[in-house]
XYZ file of N, CA and C in Angstrom:
243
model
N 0.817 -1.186 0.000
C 0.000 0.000 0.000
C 0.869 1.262 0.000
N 2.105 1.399 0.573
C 3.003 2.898 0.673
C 3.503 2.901 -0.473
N 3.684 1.617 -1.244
C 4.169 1.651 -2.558
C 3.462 2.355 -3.797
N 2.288 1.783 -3.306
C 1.170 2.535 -4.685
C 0.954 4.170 -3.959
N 1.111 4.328 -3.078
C 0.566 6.008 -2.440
C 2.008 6.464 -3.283
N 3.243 6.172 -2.953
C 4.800 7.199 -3.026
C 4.399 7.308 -4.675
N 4.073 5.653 -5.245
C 3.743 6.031 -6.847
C 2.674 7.260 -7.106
N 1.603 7.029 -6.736
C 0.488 7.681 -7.416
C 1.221 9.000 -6.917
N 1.504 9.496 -5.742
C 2.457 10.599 -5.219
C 3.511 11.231 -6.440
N 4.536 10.141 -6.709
C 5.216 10.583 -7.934
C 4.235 11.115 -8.939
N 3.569 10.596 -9.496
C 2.743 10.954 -11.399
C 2.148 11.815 -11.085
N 2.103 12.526 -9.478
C 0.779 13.780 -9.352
C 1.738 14.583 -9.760
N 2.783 14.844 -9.148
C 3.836 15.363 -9.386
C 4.092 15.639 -10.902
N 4.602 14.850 -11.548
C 4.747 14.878 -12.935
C 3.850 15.416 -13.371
N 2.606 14.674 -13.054
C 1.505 15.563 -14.175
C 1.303 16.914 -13.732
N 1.807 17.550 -13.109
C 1.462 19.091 -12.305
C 3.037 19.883 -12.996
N 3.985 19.127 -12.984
C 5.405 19.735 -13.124
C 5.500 19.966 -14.931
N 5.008 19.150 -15.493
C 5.176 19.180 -17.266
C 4.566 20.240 -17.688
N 3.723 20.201 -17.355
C 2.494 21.561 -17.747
C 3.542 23.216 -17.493
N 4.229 23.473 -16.382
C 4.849 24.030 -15.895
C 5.493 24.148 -16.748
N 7.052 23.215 -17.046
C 7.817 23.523 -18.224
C 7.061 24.115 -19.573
N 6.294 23.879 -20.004
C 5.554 23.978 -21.135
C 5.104 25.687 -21.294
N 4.679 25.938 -20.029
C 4.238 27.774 -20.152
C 5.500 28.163 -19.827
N 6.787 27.901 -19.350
C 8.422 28.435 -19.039
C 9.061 28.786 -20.491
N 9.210 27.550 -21.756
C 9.845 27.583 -22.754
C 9.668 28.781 -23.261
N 8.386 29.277 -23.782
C 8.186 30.448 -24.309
C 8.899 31.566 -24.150
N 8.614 31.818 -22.611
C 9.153 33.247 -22.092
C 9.959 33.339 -21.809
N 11.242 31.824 -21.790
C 12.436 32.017 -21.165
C 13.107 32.199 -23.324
N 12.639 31.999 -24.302
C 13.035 32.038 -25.751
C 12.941 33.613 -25.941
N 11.462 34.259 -25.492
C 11.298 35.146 -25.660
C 11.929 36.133 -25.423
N 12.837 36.047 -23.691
C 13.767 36.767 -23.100
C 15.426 36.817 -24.058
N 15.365 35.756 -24.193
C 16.679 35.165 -25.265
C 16.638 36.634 -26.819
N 15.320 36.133 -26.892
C 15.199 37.105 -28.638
C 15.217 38.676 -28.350
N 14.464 39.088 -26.784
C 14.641 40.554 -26.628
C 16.431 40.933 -26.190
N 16.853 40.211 -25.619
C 18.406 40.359 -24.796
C 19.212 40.630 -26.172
N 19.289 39.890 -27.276
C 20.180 39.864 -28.124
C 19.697 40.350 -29.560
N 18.251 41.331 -29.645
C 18.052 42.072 -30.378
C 18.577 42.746 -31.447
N 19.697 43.292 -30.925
C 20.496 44.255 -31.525
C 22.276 44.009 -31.113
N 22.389 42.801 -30.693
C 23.963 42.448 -30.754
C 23.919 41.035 -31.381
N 25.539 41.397 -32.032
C 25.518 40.533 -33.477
C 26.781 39.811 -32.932
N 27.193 39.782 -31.589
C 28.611 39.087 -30.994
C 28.744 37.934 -31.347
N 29.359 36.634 -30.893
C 29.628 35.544 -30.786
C 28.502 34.872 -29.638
N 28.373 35.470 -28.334
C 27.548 35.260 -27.539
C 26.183 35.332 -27.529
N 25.559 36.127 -28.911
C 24.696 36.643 -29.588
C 23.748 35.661 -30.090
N 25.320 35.226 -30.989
C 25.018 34.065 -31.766
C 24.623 32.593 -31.095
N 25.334 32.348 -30.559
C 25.258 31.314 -29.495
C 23.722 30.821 -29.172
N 23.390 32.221 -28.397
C 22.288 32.209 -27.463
C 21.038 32.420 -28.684
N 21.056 32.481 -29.952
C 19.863 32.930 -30.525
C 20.191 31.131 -31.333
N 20.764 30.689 -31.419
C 21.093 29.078 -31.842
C 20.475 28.428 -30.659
N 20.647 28.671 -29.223
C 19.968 28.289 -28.109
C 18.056 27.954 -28.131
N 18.291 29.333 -28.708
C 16.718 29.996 -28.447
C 15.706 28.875 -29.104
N 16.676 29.099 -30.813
C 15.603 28.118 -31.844
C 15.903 26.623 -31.428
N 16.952 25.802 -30.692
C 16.753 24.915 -30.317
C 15.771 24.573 -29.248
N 15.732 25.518 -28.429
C 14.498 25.220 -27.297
C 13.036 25.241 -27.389
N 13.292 26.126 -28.738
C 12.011 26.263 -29.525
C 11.677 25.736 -30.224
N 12.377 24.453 -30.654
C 12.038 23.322 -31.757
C 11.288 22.089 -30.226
N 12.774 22.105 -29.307
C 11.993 20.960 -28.635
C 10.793 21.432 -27.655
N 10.349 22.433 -27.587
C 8.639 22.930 -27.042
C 7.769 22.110 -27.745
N 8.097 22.628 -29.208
C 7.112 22.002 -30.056
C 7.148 20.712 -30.017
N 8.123 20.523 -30.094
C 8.303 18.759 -29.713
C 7.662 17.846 -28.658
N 7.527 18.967 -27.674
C 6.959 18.442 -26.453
C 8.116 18.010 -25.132
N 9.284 18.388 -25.558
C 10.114 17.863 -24.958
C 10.489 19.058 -23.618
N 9.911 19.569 -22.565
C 9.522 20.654 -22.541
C 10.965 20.715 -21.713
N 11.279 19.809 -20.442
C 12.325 20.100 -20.383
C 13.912 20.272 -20.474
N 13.724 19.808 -21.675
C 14.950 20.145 -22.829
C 15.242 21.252 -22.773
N 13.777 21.538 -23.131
C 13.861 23.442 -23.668
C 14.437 23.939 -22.803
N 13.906 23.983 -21.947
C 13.948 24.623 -20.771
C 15.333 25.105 -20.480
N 15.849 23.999 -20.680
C 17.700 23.711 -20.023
C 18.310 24.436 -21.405
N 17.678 23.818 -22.430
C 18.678 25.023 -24.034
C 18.453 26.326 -23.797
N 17.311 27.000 -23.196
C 17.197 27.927 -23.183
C 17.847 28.916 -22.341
N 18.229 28.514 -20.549
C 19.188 28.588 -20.006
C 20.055 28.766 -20.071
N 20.519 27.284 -21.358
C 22.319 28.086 -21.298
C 22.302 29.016 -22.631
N 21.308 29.198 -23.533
C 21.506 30.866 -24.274
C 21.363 31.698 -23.174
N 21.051 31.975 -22.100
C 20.701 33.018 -21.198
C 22.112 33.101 -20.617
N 22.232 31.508 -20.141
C 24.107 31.577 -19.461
C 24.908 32.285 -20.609
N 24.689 32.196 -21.921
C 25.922 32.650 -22.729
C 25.890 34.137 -22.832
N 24.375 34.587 -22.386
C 24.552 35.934 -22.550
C 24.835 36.865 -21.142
N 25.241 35.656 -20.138
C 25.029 36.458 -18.759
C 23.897 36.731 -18.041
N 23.325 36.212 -18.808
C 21.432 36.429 -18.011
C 21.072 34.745 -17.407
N 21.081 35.205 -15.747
C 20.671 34.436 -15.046
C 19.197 34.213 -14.826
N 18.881 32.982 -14.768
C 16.908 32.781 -14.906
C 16.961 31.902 -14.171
């Protein structure tokens, strides 16, 4: 019986946490595309290669992929999230 509670416990979890990543990808891409607007650096570049990768795996469904590609375009530009 503690076995099936910690389970069903886990998947509430999951099913509450995915949804989450899923409304994050957007606005953490979105932050990516306003930050590097108008700089054409190396770090620029990087992080806008970041962006459309995190933005392929959203669509994908892969939400927290994104999540983490999107991050480190933010790490490359110095923008902590």
């Amino acid at each position: 019986m503690r076995r099936l509670t910690l389970f069903a416990l886990g998947m509430t979890v999951l099913l509450f946490a995915s949804p989450a990543f899923a409304f994050q990808c957007p606005k953490l891409v979105n932050q990516i595309n306003s930050a590097v607007s108008n700089r054409f650096d190396n770090a620029a570049a990087t992080a806008r290669a970041s962006a459309a990768q995190a933005d392929a795996l959203h669509k994908a469904g892969k939400h927290a992929e994104a999540v983490k590609a999107a991050k480190d375009g933010l790490a490359a530009l110095g923008i902590q999230s």
